[in-house]
mmCIF file of C-alpha atoms and ligand atoms in Angstrom:
data_model
loop_
_atom_site.group_PDB
_atom_site.id
_atom_site.type_symbol
_atom_site.label_atom_id
_atom_site.label_comp_id
_atom_site.label_asym_id
_atom_site.label_seq_id
_atom_site.Cartn_x
_atom_site.Cartn_y
_atom_site.Cartn_z
ATOM 1 C CA MET A 1 88.762 -45.272 7.037
ATOM 2 C CA ASP A 2 91.934 -44.597 5.166
ATOM 3 C CA THR A 3 94.298 -42.650 7.070
ATOM 4 C CA LYS A 4 96.706 -40.792 5.352
ATOM 5 C CA VAL A 5 100.242 -41.083 6.444
ATOM 6 C CA VAL A 6 102.788 -38.425 5.810
ATOM 7 C CA LYS A 7 106.657 -37.906 6.668
ATOM 8 C CA MET A 8 107.850 -34.828 7.625
ATOM 9 C CA SER A 9 110.611 -33.020 10.397
ATOM 10 C CA GLU A 10 110.906 -30.116 11.666
ATOM 11 C CA ASP A 11 113.333 -28.798 10.110
ATOM 12 C CA SER A 12 111.202 -28.511 7.062
ATOM 13 C CA ILE A 13 107.620 -29.328 7.913
ATOM 14 C CA ASP A 14 105.908 -29.699 5.355
ATOM 15 C CA GLN A 15 102.778 -26.192 5.328
ATOM 16 C CA SER A 16 100.478 -27.623 2.302
ATOM 17 C CA GLU A 17 99.839 -31.308 4.230
ATOM 18 C CA ILE A 18 100.195 -28.927 7.807
ATOM 19 C CA SER A 19 96.742 -26.370 6.380
ATOM 20 C CA GLN A 20 95.412 -29.974 5.576
ATOM 21 C CA ALA A 21 96.039 -31.481 9.246
ATOM 22 C CA GLY A 22 95.260 -28.213 10.549
ATOM 23 C CA GLU A 23 91.365 -28.003 8.506
ATOM 24 C CA ILE A 24 90.979 -32.164 9.658
ATOM 25 C CA ILE A 25 90.410 -31.338 12.950
ATOM 26 C CA ARG A 26 88.602 -27.878 12.620
ATOM 27 C CA ARG A 27 86.333 -30.180 10.664
ATOM 28 C CA GLY A 28 85.996 -32.945 13.955
ATOM 29 C CA GLY A 29 88.538 -35.615 12.674
ATOM 30 C CA LEU A 30 91.626 -36.721 14.086
ATOM 31 C CA VAL A 31 95.270 -36.220 13.202
ATOM 32 C CA ALA A 32 97.913 -37.154 15.888
ATOM 33 C CA PHE A 33 101.267 -35.992 15.335
ATOM 34 C CA PRO A 34 104.827 -35.520 16.946
ATOM 35 C CA THR A 35 105.315 -34.110 20.223
ATOM 36 C CA GLU A 36 108.582 -33.455 22.428
ATOM 37 C CA THR A 37 107.656 -36.046 24.762
ATOM 38 C CA VAL A 38 105.554 -39.202 23.217
ATOM 39 C CA TYR A 39 103.684 -38.895 19.302
ATOM 40 C CA GLY A 40 99.345 -37.152 20.367
ATOM 41 C CA LEU A 41 95.876 -38.186 18.949
ATOM 42 C CA GLY A 42 94.157 -34.777 18.439
ATOM 43 C CA ALA A 43 91.345 -33.340 18.079
ATOM 44 C CA ASP A 44 89.757 -29.421 18.689
ATOM 45 C CA ALA A 45 89.744 -29.645 22.327
ATOM 46 C CA MET A 46 86.071 -27.174 21.941
ATOM 47 C CA ASN A 47 84.105 -30.686 20.368
ATOM 48 C CA ALA A 48 82.627 -32.404 22.352
ATOM 49 C CA ASP A 49 81.834 -34.519 18.861
ATOM 50 C CA ALA A 50 85.968 -35.141 18.275
ATOM 51 C CA ALA A 51 86.613 -35.913 21.939
ATOM 52 C CA LEU A 52 84.418 -38.980 21.347
ATOM 53 C CA LYS A 53 85.895 -39.954 17.941
ATOM 54 C CA VAL A 54 89.002 -40.388 20.212
ATOM 55 C CA TYR A 55 88.330 -42.350 23.058
ATOM 56 C CA ARG A 56 86.382 -44.705 20.522
ATOM 57 C CA ALA A 57 89.524 -44.833 18.162
ATOM 58 C CA LYS A 58 91.364 -45.488 21.420
ATOM 59 C CA GLY A 59 89.181 -47.928 22.707
ATOM 60 C CA ARG A 60 89.677 -45.631 26.544
ATOM 61 C CA PRO A 61 87.480 -45.330 29.181
ATOM 62 C CA SER A 62 85.295 -41.831 28.380
ATOM 63 C CA ASP A 63 86.121 -40.474 32.150
ATOM 64 C CA ASN A 64 89.958 -40.813 31.500
ATOM 65 C CA PRO A 65 90.131 -36.085 30.675
ATOM 66 C CA LEU A 66 92.257 -35.063 27.927
ATOM 67 C CA ILE A 67 95.105 -32.577 28.082
ATOM 68 C CA ALA A 68 94.196 -29.638 25.338
ATOM 69 C CA HIS A 69 97.320 -28.314 23.750
ATOM 70 C CA ILE A 70 98.229 -24.408 22.615
ATOM 71 C CA ALA A 71 100.543 -22.618 20.622
ATOM 72 C CA ASP A 72 100.836 -19.500 22.481
ATOM 73 C CA LEU A 73 99.629 -18.293 25.897
ATOM 74 C CA GLN A 74 96.364 -16.818 24.959
ATOM 75 C CA MET A 75 95.024 -19.379 23.882
ATOM 76 C CA LEU A 76 94.997 -20.567 27.388
ATOM 77 C CA ASP A 77 92.558 -17.497 28.303
ATOM 78 C CA ASP A 78 89.666 -19.606 26.244
ATOM 79 C CA LEU A 79 90.005 -23.007 28.596
ATOM 80 C CA VAL A 80 90.428 -21.728 31.939
ATOM 81 C CA THR A 81 88.797 -18.921 34.194
ATOM 82 C CA ASP A 82 91.931 -17.886 35.741
ATOM 83 C CA VAL A 83 95.464 -18.539 35.869
ATOM 84 C CA PRO A 84 96.757 -18.994 39.730
ATOM 85 C CA LYS A 85 100.053 -17.040 40.132
ATOM 86 C CA VAL A 86 102.216 -19.655 40.392
ATOM 87 C CA ALA A 87 101.157 -21.351 37.081
ATOM 88 C CA GLU A 88 102.078 -17.892 35.485
ATOM 89 C CA THR A 89 105.895 -18.944 37.415
ATOM 90 C CA LEU A 90 105.956 -22.358 36.360
ATOM 91 C CA MET A 91 104.343 -21.291 33.015
ATOM 92 C CA SER A 92 107.579 -18.467 32.493
ATOM 93 C CA ARG A 93 110.567 -20.937 33.197
ATOM 94 C CA PHE A 94 109.070 -24.399 31.733
ATOM 95 C CA TRP A 95 106.252 -23.142 28.834
ATOM 96 C CA PRO A 96 106.948 -24.607 25.782
ATOM 97 C CA GLY A 97 107.864 -27.659 26.908
ATOM 98 C CA PRO A 98 106.932 -31.540 29.056
ATOM 99 C CA MET A 99 104.978 -29.309 32.000
ATOM 100 C CA THR A 100 100.981 -29.526 31.499
ATOM 101 C CA LEU A 101 98.793 -27.355 34.676
ATOM 102 C CA ILE A 102 95.374 -28.889 36.012
ATOM 103 C CA PHE A 103 93.241 -25.476 36.071
ATOM 104 C CA HIS A 104 90.172 -24.995 36.654
ATOM 105 C CA LYS A 105 87.927 -25.074 32.961
ATOM 106 C CA ASN A 106 85.591 -22.153 31.342
ATOM 107 C CA GLU A 107 82.014 -22.521 30.343
ATOM 108 C CA LYS A 108 83.332 -23.194 26.795
ATOM 109 C CA VAL A 109 84.934 -26.131 27.340
ATOM 110 C CA PRO A 110 82.124 -29.076 26.385
ATOM 111 C CA LYS A 111 83.251 -32.104 29.923
ATOM 112 C CA GLY A 112 82.981 -34.854 26.400
ATOM 113 C CA THR A 113 87.241 -33.524 26.546
ATOM 114 C CA THR A 114 87.187 -33.296 30.621
ATOM 115 C CA GLY A 115 86.192 -36.645 31.161
ATOM 116 C CA GLY A 116 83.301 -34.988 33.215
ATOM 117 C CA LEU A 117 85.599 -32.832 35.044
ATOM 118 C CA ASN A 118 85.116 -28.985 35.910
ATOM 119 C CA THR A 119 89.095 -28.493 35.838
ATOM 120 C CA ILE A 120 91.093 -28.809 33.035
ATOM 121 C CA ALA A 121 94.935 -30.395 32.224
ATOM 122 C CA VAL A 122 96.490 -28.195 29.072
ATOM 123 C CA ARG A 123 100.272 -27.900 27.279
ATOM 124 C CA TYR A 124 101.549 -25.965 25.058
ATOM 125 C CA PRO A 125 104.363 -28.924 22.819
ATOM 126 C CA LYS A 126 107.643 -27.347 22.212
ATOM 127 C CA HIS A 127 107.571 -29.280 18.951
ATOM 128 C CA LYS A 128 107.434 -27.443 16.159
ATOM 129 C CA ILE A 129 104.868 -30.059 13.883
ATOM 130 C CA ALA A 130 102.718 -29.475 16.995
ATOM 131 C CA CYS A 131 102.668 -26.118 17.671
ATOM 132 C CA ALA A 132 102.223 -25.579 13.846
ATOM 133 C CA LEU A 133 99.329 -27.761 14.127
ATOM 134 C CA ILE A 134 98.100 -26.488 15.766
ATOM 135 C CA ARG A 135 97.839 -22.958 15.093
ATOM 136 C CA ALA A 136 96.894 -23.788 11.047
ATOM 137 C CA ALA A 137 93.807 -25.569 13.173
ATOM 138 C CA GLY A 138 93.530 -22.489 15.149
ATOM 139 C CA VAL A 139 92.227 -23.992 18.067
ATOM 140 C CA SER A 140 93.092 -25.639 20.722
ATOM 141 C CA ILE A 141 92.954 -29.182 20.614
ATOM 142 C CA ALA A 142 93.057 -32.320 22.792
ATOM 143 C CA ALA A 143 95.134 -35.407 22.211
ATOM 144 C CA PRO A 144 96.494 -38.068 24.712
ATOM 145 C CA SER A 145 98.787 -40.251 23.715
ATOM 146 C CA ALA A 146 98.045 -41.761 20.487
ATOM 147 C CA ASN A 147 98.223 -45.693 21.299
ATOM 148 C CA LEU A 148 95.820 -47.677 21.985
ATOM 149 C CA SER A 149 94.550 -47.888 25.387
ATOM 150 C CA GLY A 150 96.672 -50.201 27.878
ATOM 151 C CA ARG A 151 99.023 -49.955 25.079
ATOM 152 C CA PRO A 152 102.667 -48.548 25.805
ATOM 153 C CA SER A 153 103.186 -44.867 25.327
ATOM 154 C CA PRO A 154 103.747 -44.304 21.108
ATOM 155 C CA THR A 155 107.349 -43.107 20.735
ATOM 156 C CA THR A 156 108.219 -43.132 16.805
ATOM 157 C CA GLY A 157 105.336 -42.894 13.776
ATOM 158 C CA GLN A 158 105.940 -46.415 12.876
ATOM 159 C CA HIS A 159 104.021 -46.938 16.569
ATOM 160 C CA VAL A 160 101.392 -45.086 15.908
ATOM 161 C CA ILE A 161 101.241 -46.818 12.580
ATOM 162 C CA ASP A 162 100.661 -50.115 14.013
ATOM 163 C CA ASP A 163 98.250 -48.600 17.042
ATOM 164 C CA LEU A 164 96.026 -46.565 14.933
ATOM 165 C CA ASN A 165 96.129 -47.154 11.348
ATOM 166 C CA GLY A 166 92.349 -47.321 9.433
ATOM 167 C CA ARG A 167 91.131 -45.896 12.425
ATOM 168 C CA ILE A 168 91.917 -41.868 12.378
ATOM 169 C CA ASP A 169 91.789 -39.726 9.641
ATOM 170 C CA MET A 170 95.866 -38.759 9.624
ATOM 171 C CA ILE A 171 99.000 -39.304 10.613
ATOM 172 C CA ILE A 172 102.779 -37.431 10.792
ATOM 173 C CA ASP A 173 105.264 -39.500 10.951
ATOM 174 C CA GLY A 174 108.148 -37.051 12.370
ATOM 175 C CA GLY A 175 110.541 -39.601 13.668
ATOM 176 C CA MET A 176 111.758 -40.322 17.117
ATOM 177 C CA ALA A 177 109.787 -38.534 19.928
ATOM 178 C CA GLY A 178 113.065 -36.584 21.853
ATOM 179 C CA MET A 179 112.245 -37.469 25.513
ATOM 180 C CA GLY A 180 109.945 -41.031 25.347
ATOM 181 C CA LEU A 181 107.817 -39.816 28.558
ATOM 182 C CA GLU A 182 104.553 -37.890 28.479
ATOM 183 C CA SER A 183 105.190 -34.943 30.213
ATOM 184 C CA THR A 184 104.945 -33.621 33.856
ATOM 185 C CA ILE A 185 101.520 -33.482 35.668
ATOM 186 C CA ILE A 186 101.483 -30.729 38.101
ATOM 187 C CA ASP A 187 97.633 -29.820 39.260
ATOM 188 C CA VAL A 188 97.650 -25.728 40.509
ATOM 189 C CA THR A 189 93.813 -25.492 41.538
ATOM 190 C CA VAL A 190 95.399 -26.802 44.719
ATOM 191 C CA THR A 191 98.113 -25.044 47.168
ATOM 192 C CA PRO A 192 100.595 -26.391 47.088
ATOM 193 C CA PRO A 193 100.530 -27.789 43.574
ATOM 194 C CA LEU A 194 100.866 -30.884 43.430
ATOM 195 C CA ILE A 195 102.491 -33.395 40.807
ATOM 196 C CA LEU A 196 100.368 -35.999 39.210
ATOM 197 C CA ARG A 197 102.162 -37.596 37.321
ATOM 198 C CA PRO A 198 106.412 -37.614 36.954
ATOM 199 C CA GLY A 199 107.819 -36.804 34.241
ATOM 200 C CA PHE A 200 111.012 -35.392 32.271
ATOM 201 C CA ILE A 201 110.161 -31.228 34.403
ATOM 202 C CA THR A 202 110.931 -33.225 37.915
ATOM 203 C CA TYR A 203 110.575 -32.848 41.054
ATOM 204 C CA GLU A 204 113.616 -31.037 42.070
ATOM 205 C CA MET A 205 113.350 -28.480 39.527
ATOM 206 C CA VAL A 206 109.937 -27.328 40.292
ATOM 207 C CA LYS A 207 111.155 -27.276 43.700
ATOM 208 C CA GLU A 208 113.539 -25.363 42.749
ATOM 209 C CA VAL A 209 111.626 -22.709 40.918
ATOM 210 C CA ILE A 210 108.399 -21.668 43.423
ATOM 211 C CA GLY A 211 109.467 -23.425 46.448
ATOM 212 C CA GLN A 212 106.926 -25.792 47.616
ATOM 213 C CA ILE A 213 105.526 -28.307 45.385
ATOM 214 C CA ASP A 214 104.108 -31.808 46.737
ATOM 215 C CA ILE A 215 103.447 -35.947 44.778
ATOM 216 C CA ASP A 216 100.310 -37.582 44.396
ATOM 217 C CA LYS A 217 100.770 -40.917 46.513
ATOM 218 C CA VAL A 218 99.988 -42.880 43.556
ATOM 219 C CA VAL A 219 103.091 -42.010 41.960
ATOM 220 C CA PHE A 220 104.211 -44.325 44.095
ATOM 221 C CA GLU A 221 101.643 -46.491 45.212
ATOM 222 C CA LYS A 222 99.451 -49.095 43.491
ATOM 223 C CA PRO A 223 95.885 -47.090 43.585
ATOM 224 C CA LYS A 224 93.195 -48.831 46.074
ATOM 225 C CA GLU A 225 90.491 -47.854 48.006
ATOM 226 C CA GLY A 226 91.045 -45.152 49.474
ATOM 227 C CA LEU A 227 93.610 -43.426 47.366
ATOM 228 C CA LYS A 228 92.562 -42.763 44.442
ATOM 229 C CA PRO A 229 94.780 -40.561 41.618
ATOM 230 C CA ARG A 230 93.553 -37.824 41.561
ATOM 231 C CA ALA A 231 94.948 -38.265 37.528
ATOM 232 C CA PRO A 232 91.909 -40.109 36.742
ATOM 233 C CA GLY A 233 94.697 -41.716 33.737
ATOM 234 C CA MET A 234 96.701 -43.595 36.570
ATOM 235 C CA LYS A 235 93.966 -46.043 37.444
ATOM 236 C CA TYR A 236 94.427 -47.717 34.809
ATOM 237 C CA ARG A 237 97.420 -50.937 33.314
ATOM 238 C CA HIS A 238 98.801 -48.614 31.832
ATOM 239 C CA TYR A 239 101.969 -48.975 29.211
ATOM 240 C CA ALA A 240 101.882 -53.234 29.696
ATOM 241 C CA PRO A 241 103.933 -54.957 27.519
ATOM 242 C CA ASN A 242 101.836 -58.872 26.406
ATOM 243 C CA ALA A 243 104.758 -59.859 28.478
ATOM 244 C CA GLU A 244 104.729 -60.908 32.347
ATOM 245 C CA TYR A 245 107.029 -58.744 33.700
ATOM 246 C CA THR A 246 107.997 -58.556 36.759
ATOM 247 C CA ILE A 247 110.771 -55.829 38.475
ATOM 248 C CA TYR A 248 113.593 -57.044 40.359
ATOM 249 C CA ARG A 249 115.276 -54.580 43.294
ATOM 250 C CA GLY A 250 117.891 -54.198 45.068
ATOM 251 C CA GLN A 251 122.034 -54.748 45.275
ATOM 252 C CA ARG A 252 123.960 -54.923 41.194
ATOM 253 C CA GLU A 253 124.979 -58.409 41.055
ATOM 254 C CA LYS A 254 122.454 -59.839 43.183
ATOM 255 C CA VAL A 255 119.242 -58.797 41.232
ATOM 256 C CA ALA A 256 121.546 -59.776 37.952
ATOM 257 C CA ARG A 257 122.054 -63.715 39.869
ATOM 258 C CA ARG A 258 118.246 -64.405 40.506
ATOM 259 C CA ILE A 259 117.863 -62.586 37.254
ATOM 260 C CA CYS A 260 119.813 -64.306 35.894
ATOM 261 C CA VAL A 261 118.325 -67.712 37.508
ATOM 262 C CA LEU A 262 114.642 -67.670 37.028
ATOM 263 C CA ALA A 263 115.171 -66.188 32.938
ATOM 264 C CA GLU A 264 117.015 -69.367 32.813
ATOM 265 C CA ASN A 265 114.344 -71.640 33.708
ATOM 266 C CA ALA A 266 111.632 -69.629 33.002
ATOM 267 C CA SER A 267 113.725 -70.235 29.091
ATOM 268 C CA ALA A 268 114.019 -73.922 29.784
ATOM 269 C CA CYS A 269 110.089 -74.560 30.002
ATOM 270 C CA GLY A 270 110.171 -73.537 26.603
ATOM 271 C CA LYS A 271 108.577 -69.442 26.601
ATOM 272 C CA LYS A 272 110.752 -66.920 24.739
ATOM 273 C CA THR A 273 111.815 -64.609 28.376
ATOM 274 C CA GLY A 274 113.968 -60.961 27.460
ATOM 275 C CA ILE A 275 115.965 -59.550 30.337
ATOM 276 C CA ILE A 276 115.932 -55.154 30.159
ATOM 277 C CA THR A 277 119.122 -54.480 32.262
ATOM 278 C CA ALA A 278 121.016 -50.954 31.855
ATOM 279 C CA GLN A 279 124.220 -50.611 29.614
ATOM 280 C CA GLN A 280 126.827 -50.787 32.414
ATOM 281 C CA ASN A 281 125.228 -54.253 33.893
ATOM 282 C CA LEU A 282 125.003 -55.532 29.911
ATOM 283 C CA GLU A 283 128.145 -57.738 31.636
ATOM 284 C CA LEU A 284 126.156 -59.469 34.466
ATOM 285 C CA TYR A 285 124.051 -61.256 31.888
ATOM 286 C CA GLU A 286 127.482 -62.148 29.393
ATOM 287 C CA ASN A 287 127.147 -66.142 30.185
ATOM 288 C CA ILE A 288 123.874 -66.752 30.666
ATOM 289 C CA SER A 289 122.915 -70.181 28.698
ATOM 290 C CA GLY A 290 119.237 -70.178 26.329
ATOM 291 C CA GLU A 291 118.378 -68.447 23.697
ATOM 292 C CA ILE A 292 117.338 -65.179 25.495
ATOM 293 C CA GLU A 293 116.851 -61.035 24.993
ATOM 294 C CA VAL A 294 118.706 -58.937 26.827
ATOM 295 C CA VAL A 295 118.369 -55.840 26.569
ATOM 296 C CA SER A 296 119.811 -52.436 27.620
ATOM 297 C CA LEU A 297 117.652 -49.937 27.999
ATOM 298 C CA GLY A 298 120.598 -46.719 28.307
ATOM 299 C CA ASP A 299 122.754 -45.790 30.872
ATOM 300 C CA LEU A 300 122.794 -45.742 34.087
ATOM 301 C CA ASP A 301 124.562 -41.863 33.840
ATOM 302 C CA LYS A 302 122.360 -40.660 31.225
ATOM 303 C CA PRO A 303 118.774 -41.485 32.273
ATOM 304 C CA GLU A 304 117.207 -39.454 29.386
ATOM 305 C CA THR A 305 118.436 -42.487 27.170
ATOM 306 C CA ILE A 306 116.492 -44.771 29.299
ATOM 307 C CA ALA A 307 113.061 -42.709 29.204
ATOM 308 C CA SER A 308 113.823 -42.238 25.097
ATOM 309 C CA ARG A 309 113.839 -45.952 24.798
ATOM 310 C CA LEU A 310 112.024 -47.071 27.703
ATOM 311 C CA PHE A 311 107.947 -47.460 25.460
ATOM 312 C CA LYS A 312 110.206 -48.811 22.420
ATOM 313 C CA VAL A 313 111.441 -51.600 24.340
ATOM 314 C CA LEU A 314 108.355 -52.428 25.241
ATOM 315 C CA ARG A 315 106.634 -52.330 21.864
ATOM 316 C CA ASP A 316 109.636 -54.449 20.517
ATOM 317 C CA PHE A 317 109.359 -57.163 23.529
ATOM 318 C CA ASP A 318 105.321 -57.381 22.036
ATOM 319 C CA LYS A 319 106.516 -57.837 18.552
ATOM 320 C CA LYS A 320 109.085 -60.413 19.162
ATOM 321 C CA GLY A 321 106.658 -62.568 20.677
ATOM 322 C CA VAL A 322 108.215 -62.240 24.626
ATOM 323 C CA GLU A 323 106.453 -64.159 27.013
ATOM 324 C CA VAL A 324 108.134 -63.337 29.997
ATOM 325 C CA ILE A 325 110.282 -59.879 31.314
ATOM 326 C CA TYR A 326 112.724 -60.387 34.558
ATOM 327 C CA GLY A 327 114.377 -56.658 34.377
ATOM 328 C CA GLU A 328 115.950 -54.026 36.798
ATOM 329 C CA ALA A 329 114.672 -51.425 38.963
ATOM 330 C CA PHE A 330 116.122 -47.404 37.975
ATOM 331 C CA SER A 331 118.007 -45.050 40.337
ATOM 332 C CA GLU A 332 114.249 -42.530 41.651
ATOM 333 C CA ASP A 333 116.186 -39.707 41.511
ATOM 334 C CA ASN A 334 115.249 -36.832 39.254
ATOM 335 C CA VAL A 335 113.847 -38.232 35.766
ATOM 336 C CA GLY A 336 114.646 -41.784 37.641
ATOM 337 C CA LEU A 337 111.165 -40.886 39.438
ATOM 338 C CA ALA A 338 109.018 -40.912 35.924
ATOM 339 C CA ILE A 339 111.022 -43.889 34.475
ATOM 340 C CA MET A 340 110.452 -46.104 37.173
ATOM 341 C CA ASN A 341 106.409 -44.506 37.177
ATOM 342 C CA ARG A 342 105.624 -46.121 34.368
ATOM 343 C CA LEU A 343 107.986 -49.713 34.741
ATOM 344 C CA THR A 344 106.353 -50.097 37.794
ATOM 345 C CA LYS A 345 103.122 -49.359 35.832
ATOM 346 C CA ALA A 346 103.982 -51.835 33.347
ATOM 347 C CA ALA A 347 104.543 -54.649 35.227
ATOM 348 C CA GLY A 348 101.620 -54.311 37.261
ATOM 349 C CA TYR A 349 102.849 -52.897 39.988
ATOM 350 C CA ASN A 350 105.066 -56.138 40.289
ATOM 351 C CA VAL A 351 108.058 -55.414 42.225
ATOM 352 C CA ILE A 352 110.807 -57.389 44.113
ATOM 353 C CA ASP A 353 112.966 -56.889 46.339
ATOM 354 C CA VAL A 354 115.877 -58.869 46.159
HETATM 355 O O1 TXA B 401 103.167 -35.261 27.386
HETATM 356 C C1 TXA B 401 102.152 -35.689 27.277
HETATM 357 O O2 TXA B 401 101.153 -35.255 27.970
HETATM 358 C C2 TXA B 401 101.688 -35.763 25.965
HETATM 359 C C3 TXA B 401 101.771 -35.661 24.492
HETATM 360 C C4 TXA B 401 100.367 -35.918 23.716
HETATM 361 O O3 TXA B 401 101.335 -34.220 24.903
HETATM 362 N N1 TXA B 401 99.882 -36.613 26.375
HETATM 363 C C5 TXA B 401 99.480 -37.402 27.301
HETATM 364 O O4 TXA B 401 97.889 -37.549 26.768
HETATM 365 O O5 TXA B 401 100.325 -38.387 28.136
HETATM 366 P P1 TXA B 401 97.254 -39.215 27.940
HETATM 367 O O6 TXA B 401 95.920 -38.448 27.761
HETATM 368 O O7 TXA B 401 98.219 -40.454 27.215
HETATM 369 O O8 TXA B 401 97.762 -39.314 29.440
HETATM 370 C C6 TXA B 401 96.944 -37.835 30.170
HETATM 371 C C7 TXA B 401 96.823 -37.650 31.448
HETATM 372 C C8 TXA B 401 95.857 -38.714 31.781
HETATM 373 O O9 TXA B 401 95.815 -39.262 32.495
HETATM 374 C C9 TXA B 401 94.883 -38.457 32.744
HETATM 375 O O10 TXA B 401 93.938 -38.685 32.918
HETATM 376 C C10 TXA B 401 95.310 -36.845 33.096
HETATM 377 O O11 TXA B 401 96.609 -36.330 32.841
HETATM 378 N N2 TXA B 401 94.386 -35.111 32.848
HETATM 379 C C11 TXA B 401 93.587 -34.838 32.414
HETATM 380 N N3 TXA B 401 93.153 -33.905 32.123
HETATM 381 C C12 TXA B 401 92.824 -33.902 33.950
HETATM 382 C C13 TXA B 401 92.480 -33.163 34.824
HETATM 383 N N4 TXA B 401 91.118 -32.361 34.165
HETATM 384 N N5 TXA B 401 92.523 -33.275 36.193
HETATM 385 C C14 TXA B 401 93.020 -34.422 36.992
HETATM 386 N N6 TXA B 401 94.869 -35.243 35.543
HETATM 387 C C15 TXA B 401 93.472 -34.955 34.671
HETATM 388 MG MG1 MG B 402 98.926 -42.120 28.006
#
């Protein structure tokens, strides 16, 4: 299949290309588009055949439900049976924005979109291109992240091209997705509501608005028998670079010393080696010997810089053929919880205390 790639920015949306993209969605085709979190791979949420195409293009297991994206609150009524009071409070504070809510789905939504579940995930994105596309399509758009299943989520149009060129109808390249981490998912069908996936909208922010909120245990721990995630997608190995990646947690200098020894050994054995650190810690690796890629994710005092580069850095390691990665752990405060959730999964839960 030929994939049409069009470039535009939020400030200069090409309406004629957007209309074409909307038409593709209405006809049951697939369009990748930027959002303020990561790129999404969109299909008509009410069309089970289109959802099937999404699963095929991504190589995604079909029990892993998709998020329906809307561009106004009326679209929500077509998808859900009821909107609990607590959801209304969250919506009025955080929508449009990087928050996905889980509702009971109504009977019009095909189970092909929801991975067989009776609930549906809904998000109202803030990105102008995403909203323009949803309006042009005239239907809510089911969209998982636009990566091949298991790969790091795409934060640039080029990442989508790398993964999905030739597999979908169209890619709208809108440059860098702003935040770089997928939305916070909150299940509002349970009391108190439950965070299923942490994101830019943090536990602290949600707690301040609604008082009571819990976090699904699998956000912190590896899923196992008896500890199944409520978001089916959280059970799969995710975000993974090709390299064997281990995270070291502990006192700053001790961690760096351990990482230096391991990285020098690996490099001496001929393995292409990478290190993940932060700007403030780069100096600790200045004297490392061997051909080692030392990469800073960002500024520890500005965790949003770390979030926005995280998936890109993992993909860049793949492109360079890095075989083994040693990385520092980061703080789990605020948005740090989402950062460490993604890094820990990328490392296959290989976290070592030093
Ligand atoms: O920021 C985002 O949320 C991005 C952009 C494109 O909007 N989308 C995204 O979609 O991250 P995806 O498919 O990569 O992740 C959706 C997650 C999966 O873990 C899935 O299992 C969970 O949401 N999910 C979807 N519907 C659900 C439901 N009804 N109940 C529980 N979890 C659900
Ligand atoms: Mg994903």
